[in-house]
Amino acid sequence: MSTFAVGDEDFLLDGRPVRLLSGALHYFRVHEAQWEHRLGMLRAMGLNCVETYVPWNLYAPEPGRYGDVEELGRFLDAVGRAGMWAVVRPGPYICAEWENGGLPHWLTGPLGRRVRTRDPEFLAPVESWFRRLLPQVVERQVDRGGPVVLVQVENEYGSYGSDRDYLEWLAELLRECGVSVPLFTSDGPEDHMLTGGSVPGVLATVNFGSGAREGFGVLRRHQPRGPLMCTEFWCGWFDHWGTKHAVRDAGDAAAALREILECGGSVNVYMAHGGTNFAGWAGANRDGFLHDGPLRPTVTSYDYDAPVDEAGRPTEKYWRFREVFAEYAEGPLPEVPEPPARLAGPVRGSFDGWASLDGVLEALGDAEAVAPVPPTFEELGVDRGLVRYRVAVPGPREPYPLGVTGLRDRAVVYVDGVPAGVLDTGDGEDVALAEPVAGPAVVDLWVESLGRVNYGPRLGEPKGITGGVRHERQYLHGVRARGLRLDAFGAGVDGVPFEPGADHGGPGLHRGTLEVAGAGDAVLRLPGSGRGFAWVNGFCLGRYWSAGPQEALFVPGPVLREGANEVWVLALEGGVGAGVWLEPV
């Protein structure tokens, strides 16, 4: 067995200085059947290590109920087979442009700003989660013959808080759970972030996209000894709906990478391969320097303008980085793997069934809740998906403005079953329909969460209608709320009352078939304009939205099969056009 330690200047493997040339690859954003290929791509780029987060909320839909936690262990085993080391960042908070920064909605709902502190009501579920998760890491540490060499304490905590007791408690918990490899923290290279996020006796590292000499200089003021490491070298960036696709010049990124290595630092390329926010797990940010402005939801693709693109192909940045890493390699770099199989050719399909949103809700929705004021998503137990709020406008009465206070995030409104407009939190959290509403009337508001905030002071804020529905100045009480969770589609749609042969084109659940010959990686295109979610063979590809910049949804080849492939499209806004297209990547 080997030992891995933190020396005065270097990381030490069995006492020998080593440099970590790492790349971020979040296993939960890549289809499991494609892990081996992506790891091979990173190894051939010149990396000797892989970093991954672990999203708590992916595995804990309810308190005390856990999903496939062993998935992490399978990934670490794949890392070991690839001949690479592993850095694990278990949180409990991970940011990662992931829904709620990885924290479960059932925890942030009642606790709010008490999360990520020493509050006992936060620490207790964290301990339960770590004791369930960490055996997957502990059993695969380098001193037990596995690939894991480092484990992170929290994540960029200095950007959020200053509760040193919480950080020290978390570090001690990791040790109690059996973590014996070195621990570390990572923060921005700024004094307030390093003082807020560092832990005595734990290696501090920094995150940046350029300016390595300046960044490491700040780190050295706080930590005179120890290896220099950039835990997140931001070589690209992520996209928000309604903005332009973010790109970074490959030459500029390669020069910034070279500067890190010339400083003698270890590095983790963030992201080496971004992958996809399948199943609606994309998070959101708040605009502005202090991250407290309008909501900016993240797109489904997590391509990140990374060296290995969303479909696993090398980009110009890949080759430029490979040239840099080759100068620090102990021998020739491995050959670059062949790309995964691509769809043999374009496939066009049509929809042969449609069900109204009300019909889908009746078949797959949760039980209806009746309350004086609108319950939030968290109070209804909805993580990803939407809620139909139904309120009555008493009458007779004159037409008055109908508005929502505390809307998070987007509502499609129907008055007596007729579309009446769309309200969006981007216009402010207190919004109103363009046309007044007379009474009596029944108002349905289909409210969708566009992703919980994953970074900054608004982390953990509730979703849904967090204030109320008003007619003029008067609150409308007596709200009927019913959730439609994305996970409800996991058991299939056999109970949904489809109208056979129907092609309504508008909102609702559309069902169709694509005949595939030569399955492989593909993209799904919906020629219409609108917003919703799409599935292929029961696998949720994620959110689509004509707001851009993302124009199609990535379909991993292992999801497709030869012959008939079933497609579901839950259209929440707008239509689905003349059909659905599947194209090779």
Coordinates of C-alpha atoms in Angstrom, one line a residue:
M1 CA 0.0 0.0 0.0
S2 CA 1.1 3.6 -0.6
T3 CA 1.1 6.7 1.5
F4 CA 0.2 10.2 0.4
A5 CA 1.1 13.2 2.5
V6 CA 1.4 17.0 2.5
G7 CA 5.1 18.1 2.6
D8 CA 6.6 21.5 3.2
E9 CA 6.6 22.2 -0.6
D10 CA 5.2 19.2 -2.4
F11 CA 2.7 16.4 -2.2
L12 CA 4.6 13.2 -1.2
L13 CA 3.8 9.7 -2.5
D14 CA 5.7 7.2 -0.4
G15 CA 8.0 10.1 0.5
R16 CA 8.6 11.0 -3.1
P17 CA 7.5 14.5 -4.4
V18 CA 4.7 14.3 -6.9
R19 CA 2.6 16.9 -8.7
L20 CA -1.2 16.4 -9.2
L21 CA -2.2 17.1 -12.7
S22 CA -5.9 16.7 -12.3
G23 CA -9.1 17.3 -14.2
A24 CA -12.7 17.7 -13.0
L25 CA -15.1 15.1 -14.3
H26 CA -18.3 14.8 -12.4
Y27 CA -19.4 11.2 -12.8
F28 CA -23.1 12.1 -12.2
R29 CA -23.1 14.3 -15.3
V30 CA -21.8 11.5 -17.5
H31 CA -23.7 8.3 -18.4
E32 CA -22.0 5.4 -16.5
A33 CA -21.4 3.4 -19.7
Q34 CA -19.2 6.3 -20.9
W35 CA -17.0 6.8 -17.8
E36 CA -14.2 4.7 -19.2
H37 CA -14.0 6.7 -22.4
R38 CA -14.0 10.1 -20.6
L39 CA -11.3 8.9 -18.2
G40 CA -9.2 7.7 -21.1
M41 CA -9.5 11.1 -22.7
L42 CA -8.3 12.8 -19.6
R43 CA -5.4 10.4 -19.2
A44 CA -4.4 11.0 -22.8
M45 CA -4.4 14.8 -22.3
G46 CA -1.7 14.3 -19.7
L47 CA -3.6 14.1 -16.5
N48 CA -2.7 11.7 -13.6
C49 CA -5.7 12.5 -11.4
V50 CA -9.4 13.1 -11.5
E51 CA -11.5 15.3 -9.3
T52 CA -15.2 14.9 -8.6
Y53 CA -17.9 16.4 -6.4
V54 CA -20.6 14.3 -4.7
P55 CA -24.2 15.8 -4.8
W56 CA -26.0 14.9 -1.6
N57 CA -29.5 15.8 -3.0
L58 CA -29.1 13.3 -5.9
Y59 CA -29.0 10.4 -3.4
A60 CA -31.3 11.7 -0.7
P61 CA -34.8 12.6 -2.0
E62 CA -36.2 12.3 1.5
P63 CA -34.7 12.3 5.0
G64 CA -33.1 8.9 5.8
R65 CA -33.9 7.5 2.3
Y66 CA -30.9 7.0 0.1
G67 CA -30.5 6.0 -3.5
D68 CA -27.5 4.5 -5.4
V69 CA -24.7 5.8 -3.2
E70 CA -22.5 3.0 -4.5
E71 CA -22.4 4.8 -7.8
L72 CA -19.5 6.9 -6.4
G73 CA -17.6 3.7 -5.5
R74 CA -18.1 2.3 -9.0
F75 CA -16.7 5.5 -10.4
L76 CA -13.6 5.5 -8.1
D77 CA -13.0 1.9 -9.2
A78 CA -13.1 3.1 -12.8
V79 CA -10.6 5.8 -11.9
G80 CA -8.3 3.2 -10.4
R81 CA -8.6 1.0 -13.5
A82 CA -7.6 4.0 -15.6
G83 CA -4.4 4.3 -13.6
M84 CA -5.2 7.6 -12.1
W85 CA -5.5 9.2 -8.7
A86 CA -8.8 10.7 -7.4
V87 CA -9.7 13.8 -5.4
V88 CA -13.1 13.6 -3.8
R89 CA -15.1 16.7 -2.7
P90 CA -18.1 15.4 -0.7
G91 CA -19.5 18.7 0.4
P92 CA -22.0 18.6 2.0
Y93 CA -22.3 21.8 -0.1
I94 CA -20.7 21.6 -3.6
C95 CA -21.9 24.6 -5.6
A96 CA -21.0 23.0 -9.0
E97 CA -23.8 24.9 -10.8
W98 CA -25.9 22.1 -9.4
E99 CA -29.4 22.3 -8.0
N100 CA -29.2 23.9 -4.5
G101 CA -25.5 23.4 -4.4
G102 CA -26.1 19.8 -3.7
L103 CA -28.1 20.4 -0.5
P104 CA -31.4 18.6 -0.2
H105 CA -34.5 20.8 -0.5
W106 CA -36.1 19.1 2.5
L107 CA -33.2 20.5 4.6
T108 CA -32.8 24.0 3.2
G109 CA -36.6 24.5 3.3
P110 CA -37.0 24.5 7.0
L111 CA -33.5 25.7 7.9
G112 CA -32.9 28.5 5.4
R113 CA -29.7 30.4 6.3
R114 CA -29.0 28.0 9.2
V115 CA -27.4 25.6 6.7
R116 CA -23.6 25.5 6.5
T117 CA -23.3 26.5 10.2
R118 CA -22.8 24.7 13.5
D119 CA -26.6 24.6 14.0
P120 CA -27.4 21.1 15.4
E121 CA -30.4 20.7 13.1
F122 CA -28.0 21.0 10.2
L123 CA -25.1 18.9 11.6
A124 CA -27.3 15.9 12.5
P125 CA -28.4 15.1 8.9
V126 CA -24.9 15.9 7.6
E127 CA -23.4 13.3 10.0
S128 CA -26.0 10.7 8.9
W129 CA -25.2 11.4 5.2
F130 CA -21.5 11.2 5.6
R131 CA -21.7 8.0 7.6
R132 CA -23.7 6.5 4.7
L133 CA -21.5 8.0 1.9
L134 CA -17.9 7.9 3.2
P135 CA -17.3 4.2 3.2
Q136 CA -17.3 4.4 -0.6
V137 CA -14.3 6.8 -0.2
V138 CA -12.6 5.3 2.8
E139 CA -12.4 1.8 1.2
R140 CA -10.7 3.3 -1.9
Q141 CA -8.0 5.5 -0.3
V142 CA -4.5 5.1 -1.6
D143 CA -3.3 3.7 1.7
R144 CA -5.8 0.8 1.1
G145 CA -4.7 0.2 -2.5
G146 CA -7.3 2.6 -4.0
P147 CA -6.9 5.8 -6.0
V148 CA -8.2 8.5 -3.5
V149 CA -5.4 10.8 -2.4
L150 CA -7.3 13.9 -1.2
V151 CA -10.7 14.7 0.4
Q152 CA -12.1 18.3 0.6
V153 CA -13.6 19.9 3.7
E154 CA -16.8 21.8 2.6
N155 CA -16.4 23.9 -0.5
E156 CA -15.4 27.5 -1.1
Y157 CA -16.7 28.2 2.4
G158 CA -15.0 31.6 2.5
S159 CA -17.3 32.9 -0.2
Y160 CA -20.3 32.2 2.1
G161 CA -19.5 32.2 5.8
S162 CA -17.1 32.4 8.7
D163 CA -18.2 29.7 11.1
R164 CA -14.8 28.2 12.0
D165 CA -16.5 25.8 14.5
Y166 CA -18.5 24.3 11.7
L167 CA -15.5 23.7 9.5
E168 CA -13.5 22.1 12.3
W169 CA -16.4 19.9 13.3
L170 CA -16.7 18.8 9.6
A171 CA -13.0 18.0 9.4
E172 CA -13.2 16.0 12.6
L173 CA -16.2 14.1 11.2
L174 CA -14.3 13.1 8.1
R175 CA -11.5 11.7 10.3
E176 CA -14.0 9.9 12.5
C177 CA -15.5 8.3 9.4
G178 CA -12.1 6.9 8.5
V179 CA -10.7 9.4 6.0
S180 CA -6.9 9.1 6.5
V181 CA -5.6 10.8 3.3
P182 CA -4.9 14.6 3.6
L183 CA -7.8 17.0 3.9
F184 CA -7.9 20.3 2.1
T185 CA -10.0 23.4 1.6
S186 CA -10.4 25.6 -1.6
D187 CA -11.3 29.2 -1.8
G188 CA -10.8 32.3 -3.9
P189 CA -7.3 33.9 -3.5
E190 CA -8.6 36.8 -1.4
D191 CA -7.9 37.5 2.2
H192 CA -11.5 37.4 3.4
M193 CA -12.2 34.2 1.6
L194 CA -9.1 32.4 2.9
T195 CA -9.6 33.6 6.5
G196 CA -13.3 32.5 6.3
G197 CA -12.7 29.2 4.6
S198 CA -9.4 27.8 6.0
V199 CA -9.1 25.3 8.8
P200 CA -6.0 25.1 11.1
G201 CA -4.0 22.0 10.2
V202 CA -5.7 21.5 6.9
L203 CA -4.1 22.3 3.5
A204 CA -5.5 25.4 2.0
T205 CA -5.7 25.7 -1.8
V206 CA -7.1 28.4 -4.2
N207 CA -9.4 28.7 -7.2
F208 CA -8.9 31.0 -10.2
G209 CA -8.9 31.2 -13.9
S210 CA -5.8 33.3 -14.5
G211 CA -3.1 35.2 -12.6
A212 CA -1.4 32.2 -10.9
R213 CA 1.6 34.2 -9.5
E214 CA -0.7 36.7 -7.8
G215 CA -3.1 34.0 -6.6
F216 CA -0.4 31.8 -5.1
G217 CA 1.2 34.9 -3.6
V218 CA -2.0 35.6 -1.6
L219 CA -2.1 31.9 -0.6
R220 CA 1.5 32.1 0.7
R221 CA 0.6 35.0 2.9
H222 CA -1.9 32.8 4.7
Q223 CA 0.0 29.5 4.4
P224 CA 3.8 29.9 4.2
R225 CA 4.4 26.2 3.7
G226 CA 2.8 23.4 1.9
P227 CA 2.1 22.4 -1.8
L228 CA 0.7 25.1 -4.0
M229 CA -2.5 24.0 -5.7
C230 CA -5.2 25.5 -7.9
T231 CA -8.1 23.3 -7.1
E232 CA -10.3 25.0 -9.7
F233 CA -8.5 26.3 -12.8
W234 CA -11.5 27.8 -14.7
C235 CA -10.6 27.0 -18.3
G236 CA -14.1 27.9 -19.5
W237 CA -17.4 28.8 -18.0
F238 CA -21.1 27.7 -17.8
D239 CA -24.1 29.2 -19.6
H240 CA -27.4 30.7 -18.4
W241 CA -30.6 30.5 -20.4
G242 CA -31.1 33.6 -22.5
T243 CA -27.4 34.6 -22.8
K244 CA -24.6 33.9 -25.3
H245 CA -22.6 30.7 -25.1
A246 CA -19.5 31.3 -23.0
V247 CA -16.1 30.6 -24.6
R248 CA -12.5 31.1 -23.7
D249 CA -9.7 31.3 -26.2
A250 CA -7.7 28.1 -26.2
G251 CA -4.4 29.9 -26.4
D252 CA -5.2 32.2 -23.5
A253 CA -6.3 29.2 -21.3
A254 CA -3.2 27.2 -22.2
A255 CA -1.0 30.2 -21.2
A256 CA -2.8 30.5 -17.9
L257 CA -2.3 26.7 -17.3
R258 CA 1.4 27.0 -18.1
E259 CA 1.8 29.8 -15.6
I260 CA 0.4 27.5 -12.8
L261 CA 2.8 24.8 -13.6
E262 CA 5.7 27.2 -13.9
C263 CA 5.0 28.3 -10.4
G264 CA 5.5 24.7 -9.3
G265 CA 1.8 24.3 -8.5
S266 CA -0.5 21.3 -8.8
V267 CA -3.7 21.9 -10.8
N268 CA -7.2 20.7 -11.3
V269 CA -8.6 21.7 -14.6
Y270 CA -12.2 22.8 -14.1
M271 CA -13.8 21.4 -16.1
A272 CA -11.7 18.9 -18.0
H273 CA -15.0 17.4 -19.2
G274 CA -18.3 19.0 -18.2
G275 CA -21.0 16.6 -19.3
T276 CA -24.7 17.3 -18.9
N277 CA -27.2 18.4 -16.3
F278 CA -29.6 15.5 -16.9
A279 CA -33.0 15.3 -15.3
G280 CA -33.4 18.9 -14.4
W281 CA -30.5 19.1 -11.9
A282 CA -29.1 22.3 -13.3
G283 CA -28.8 25.0 -10.7
A284 CA -29.1 28.8 -10.9
N285 CA -27.2 31.9 -9.9
R286 CA -28.2 35.4 -8.8
D287 CA -26.9 38.2 -10.9
G288 CA -24.6 41.0 -9.6
F289 CA -21.3 41.3 -7.8
L290 CA -22.8 40.2 -4.5
H291 CA -25.0 37.5 -6.2
D292 CA -28.2 38.9 -4.9
G293 CA -29.8 40.2 -8.2
P294 CA -32.2 38.6 -10.7
L295 CA -32.2 34.8 -11.1
R296 CA -30.0 33.4 -13.9
P297 CA -30.9 29.7 -14.4
T298 CA -28.2 27.4 -15.8
V299 CA -28.7 25.5 -19.1
T300 CA -28.9 21.7 -19.4
S301 CA -25.6 21.4 -21.1
Y302 CA -22.5 21.6 -18.8
D303 CA -20.1 21.7 -21.8
Y304 CA -18.2 24.5 -20.0
D305 CA -16.1 25.1 -23.1
A306 CA -14.0 22.4 -21.6
P307 CA -11.1 20.6 -23.4
V308 CA -13.3 17.5 -23.8
D309 CA -16.7 18.7 -25.0
E310 CA -20.1 17.5 -23.9
A311 CA -20.1 14.6 -26.3
G312 CA -16.6 13.5 -25.3
R313 CA -14.7 14.9 -28.3
P314 CA -11.4 16.7 -28.1
T315 CA -11.5 20.4 -28.8
E316 CA -8.7 22.8 -29.8
K317 CA -8.3 23.5 -26.1
Y318 CA -7.7 19.8 -25.5
W319 CA -4.7 19.7 -27.9
R320 CA -3.2 23.0 -26.5
F321 CA -3.5 21.6 -23.0
R322 CA -2.0 18.3 -24.1
E323 CA 1.1 20.1 -25.4
V324 CA 1.5 21.8 -22.1
F325 CA 1.1 18.7 -20.0
A326 CA 3.4 16.7 -22.2
E327 CA 6.3 18.9 -21.0
Y328 CA 5.6 17.7 -17.5
A329 CA 5.0 14.0 -18.2
E330 CA 7.4 11.3 -17.2
G331 CA 7.1 9.6 -20.6
P332 CA 5.0 9.6 -23.8
L333 CA 1.3 10.3 -23.3
P334 CA -1.2 7.6 -24.1
E335 CA -2.9 7.6 -27.5
V336 CA -6.2 9.6 -27.6
P337 CA -9.2 7.2 -27.5
E338 CA -11.4 6.8 -30.5
P339 CA -14.7 8.7 -30.0
P340 CA -17.8 6.8 -29.0
A341 CA -20.2 5.6 -31.6
R342 CA -22.3 8.3 -33.2
L343 CA -25.9 7.9 -34.5
A344 CA -25.6 6.5 -38.0
G345 CA -27.8 9.2 -39.5
P346 CA -30.6 11.7 -38.9
V347 CA -34.0 10.4 -37.7
R348 CA -37.2 12.2 -37.8
G349 CA -40.2 11.3 -35.8
S350 CA -43.7 12.5 -35.0
F351 CA -45.9 12.6 -32.0
D352 CA -48.8 10.1 -31.9
G353 CA -50.3 10.9 -28.5
W354 CA -51.0 13.9 -26.3
A355 CA -52.3 14.5 -22.8
S356 CA -53.2 17.8 -21.2
L357 CA -51.3 19.1 -18.3
D358 CA -54.3 18.5 -16.1
G359 CA -54.5 14.9 -17.3
V360 CA -50.8 14.4 -16.6
L361 CA -51.1 15.9 -13.1
E362 CA -54.1 13.7 -12.3
A363 CA -52.1 10.6 -13.3
L364 CA -48.6 11.4 -11.9
G365 CA -49.1 14.3 -9.5
D366 CA -48.8 14.3 -5.8
A367 CA -51.9 14.6 -3.5
E368 CA -53.5 18.0 -3.5
A369 CA -52.9 20.3 -0.6
V370 CA -55.4 22.9 0.5
A371 CA -54.1 25.9 2.5
P372 CA -55.0 29.5 3.3
V373 CA -51.8 30.7 1.5
P374 CA -49.7 29.1 -1.2
P375 CA -47.4 26.4 0.1
T376 CA -43.8 26.4 -1.2
F377 CA -42.3 23.7 -3.2
E378 CA -40.3 22.7 -0.1
E379 CA -43.5 22.4 2.0
L380 CA -45.0 20.3 -0.7
G381 CA -42.0 18.0 -1.0
V382 CA -41.2 19.0 -4.6
D383 CA -37.5 19.3 -5.6
R384 CA -37.5 19.5 -9.4
G385 CA -40.7 20.0 -11.4
L386 CA -43.7 22.2 -11.1
V387 CA -46.7 23.0 -9.0
R388 CA -50.2 23.9 -10.1
Y389 CA -51.7 26.5 -7.8
R390 CA -55.5 27.0 -8.1
V391 CA -57.2 30.0 -6.6
A392 CA -60.7 31.4 -7.0
V393 CA -61.4 35.1 -7.7
P394 CA -64.8 35.8 -5.9
G395 CA -67.5 37.6 -7.8
P396 CA -69.1 39.4 -9.2
R397 CA -66.4 42.1 -9.2
E398 CA -64.8 44.4 -11.7
P399 CA -61.6 43.5 -13.6
Y400 CA -58.5 44.3 -11.5
P401 CA -54.8 43.4 -11.8
L402 CA -54.0 39.9 -10.8
G403 CA -50.5 39.5 -9.4
V404 CA -48.1 37.3 -7.5
T405 CA -45.8 38.3 -4.7
G406 CA -42.7 36.2 -4.2
L407 CA -42.8 34.3 -7.4
R408 CA -40.0 31.8 -7.9
D409 CA -39.6 31.2 -10.7
R410 CA -41.9 31.2 -13.8
A411 CA -45.7 30.8 -14.0
V412 CA -47.9 30.0 -16.9
V413 CA -51.3 31.4 -16.0
Y414 CA -54.8 30.2 -17.1
V415 CA -58.0 32.0 -16.3
D416 CA -61.1 29.8 -16.5
G417 CA -59.0 27.4 -18.6
V418 CA -57.9 30.1 -21.1
P419 CA -54.2 31.1 -21.4
A420 CA -53.7 34.5 -19.8
G421 CA -50.0 35.1 -19.8
V422 CA -46.6 34.1 -18.4
L423 CA -45.0 35.6 -15.3
D424 CA -41.3 35.4 -14.7
T425 CA -39.0 36.1 -11.8
G426 CA -36.6 37.8 -14.2
D427 CA -39.1 40.7 -14.2
G428 CA -39.1 40.8 -10.4
E429 CA -40.6 38.6 -7.7
D430 CA -43.7 40.8 -7.5
V431 CA -45.4 40.5 -11.0
A432 CA -48.9 40.9 -12.5
L433 CA -50.7 39.8 -15.6
A434 CA -50.9 42.3 -18.4
E435 CA -54.7 42.2 -18.6
P436 CA -57.0 42.6 -15.5
V437 CA -59.2 39.7 -14.4
A438 CA -62.8 40.0 -13.5
G439 CA -64.6 37.8 -10.9
P440 CA -65.9 35.2 -10.5
A441 CA -63.0 33.2 -12.1
V442 CA -60.8 30.2 -11.5
V443 CA -57.1 30.9 -11.9
D444 CA -54.5 28.2 -12.4
L445 CA -50.8 29.1 -12.1
W446 CA -48.4 26.4 -13.3
V447 CA -45.2 27.4 -11.5
E448 CA -41.9 25.9 -12.4
S449 CA -38.6 26.0 -10.5
L450 CA -35.9 26.9 -13.0
G451 CA -33.2 25.7 -10.6
R452 CA -32.3 26.4 -7.0
V453 CA -29.5 28.9 -6.4
N454 CA -26.2 27.1 -6.0
Y455 CA -23.9 29.9 -4.9
G456 CA -24.0 33.0 -2.8
P457 CA -26.2 34.5 0.0
R458 CA -29.4 33.4 -1.7
L459 CA -28.5 29.7 -1.4
G460 CA -31.4 27.6 0.0
E461 CA -34.2 30.1 -0.9
P462 CA -37.6 28.5 -1.3
K463 CA -39.4 27.9 -4.6
G464 CA -43.0 28.4 -5.8
I465 CA -45.3 31.2 -4.7
T466 CA -43.5 32.4 -1.6
G467 CA -45.8 35.3 -0.9
G468 CA -49.3 35.1 -2.3
V469 CA -51.8 35.7 -5.1
R470 CA -53.5 39.1 -5.1
H471 CA -56.5 40.6 -6.9
E472 CA -55.8 44.3 -6.8
R473 CA -54.5 44.7 -3.1
Q474 CA -56.5 41.8 -1.8
Y475 CA -54.9 38.4 -1.1
L476 CA -56.8 35.5 -2.5
H477 CA -57.0 32.8 0.2
G478 CA -57.9 29.2 0.0
V479 CA -55.2 27.8 -2.3
R480 CA -55.3 24.3 -3.8
A481 CA -51.7 23.2 -4.7
R482 CA -50.5 20.0 -6.4
G483 CA -47.0 19.1 -7.3
L484 CA -45.8 17.3 -10.4
R485 CA -42.3 16.1 -9.7
L486 CA -39.9 15.1 -12.5
D487 CA -39.1 11.9 -10.6
A488 CA -42.8 10.8 -11.0
F489 CA -42.0 10.1 -14.7
G490 CA -39.4 7.5 -13.7
A491 CA -42.1 4.8 -13.4
G492 CA -43.3 5.5 -16.9
V493 CA -46.4 7.1 -18.3
D494 CA -48.7 4.1 -18.8
G495 CA -51.3 5.7 -16.6
V496 CA -51.4 9.0 -18.4
P497 CA -54.7 9.5 -20.5
F498 CA -53.2 10.0 -23.9
E499 CA -55.4 10.9 -26.8
P500 CA -54.2 8.4 -29.5
G501 CA -53.2 9.9 -32.8
A502 CA -53.4 13.4 -31.3
D503 CA -50.9 16.1 -32.3
H504 CA -52.1 19.2 -30.4
G505 CA -48.7 21.0 -30.7
G506 CA -49.3 23.0 -27.5
P507 CA -48.7 22.5 -23.8
G508 CA -49.1 19.0 -22.4
L509 CA -47.3 15.7 -22.6
H510 CA -46.5 14.6 -26.1
R511 CA -45.5 11.0 -26.9
G512 CA -43.8 9.8 -30.1
T513 CA -41.5 7.2 -31.5
L514 CA -38.1 7.4 -33.3
E515 CA -36.9 4.4 -35.4
V516 CA -33.2 4.1 -35.0
A517 CA -30.8 2.1 -37.1
G518 CA -27.2 2.5 -35.9
A519 CA -27.5 3.8 -32.3
G520 CA -24.9 6.2 -31.0
D521 CA -24.4 9.6 -29.5
A522 CA -27.0 12.1 -30.8
V523 CA -28.8 15.3 -30.1
L524 CA -32.5 15.8 -29.8
R525 CA -34.1 18.8 -31.5
L526 CA -37.6 20.1 -31.1
P527 CA -38.3 22.5 -34.0
G528 CA -41.0 24.4 -32.1
S529 CA -40.5 27.3 -29.7
G530 CA -41.1 27.0 -26.0
R531 CA -39.9 25.3 -22.8
G532 CA -40.3 22.0 -21.1
F533 CA -38.5 18.7 -20.5
A534 CA -37.7 15.7 -22.7
W535 CA -37.2 12.0 -22.2
V536 CA -35.9 9.2 -24.4
N537 CA -36.7 5.6 -23.4
G538 CA -37.6 6.9 -19.9
F539 CA -34.2 8.7 -19.5
C540 CA -34.7 12.4 -18.7
L541 CA -32.4 14.5 -20.9
G542 CA -33.3 17.7 -19.1
R543 CA -34.9 21.0 -19.8
Y544 CA -35.2 22.6 -23.3
W545 CA -35.9 26.2 -23.9
S546 CA -36.0 28.2 -27.0
A547 CA -34.5 31.2 -25.1
G548 CA -31.1 29.7 -26.0
P549 CA -28.2 29.5 -26.2
Q550 CA -28.6 25.7 -26.0
E551 CA -30.3 24.5 -29.2
A552 CA -30.5 20.8 -28.7
L553 CA -30.3 18.1 -25.9
F554 CA -27.4 15.6 -25.8
V555 CA -28.5 12.0 -26.0
P556 CA -25.9 9.5 -24.8
G557 CA -25.6 6.6 -27.2
P558 CA -26.3 4.0 -24.4
V559 CA -29.7 5.5 -23.9
L560 CA -30.8 4.6 -27.5
R561 CA -31.6 1.2 -28.8
E562 CA -31.9 -0.3 -32.3
G563 CA -35.5 0.0 -33.6
A564 CA -38.2 1.9 -31.8
N565 CA -37.3 4.5 -29.2
E566 CA -40.0 6.2 -27.2
V567 CA -39.9 10.0 -26.8
W568 CA -41.9 12.1 -24.2
V569 CA -41.9 15.8 -24.3
L570 CA -43.6 17.7 -21.4
A571 CA -44.3 21.1 -23.1
L572 CA -45.0 23.7 -20.5
E573 CA -44.9 26.7 -22.7
G574 CA -45.2 27.1 -26.5
G575 CA -45.5 24.2 -28.8
V576 CA -43.4 21.3 -30.1
G577 CA -43.7 22.1 -33.8
A578 CA -44.0 19.5 -36.5
G579 CA -42.2 16.7 -34.8
V580 CA -38.9 15.7 -33.3
W581 CA -35.4 15.2 -34.8
L582 CA -32.6 13.0 -33.7
E583 CA -29.2 13.9 -35.2
P584 CA -25.7 12.6 -34.9
V585 CA -23.5 14.7 -32.6

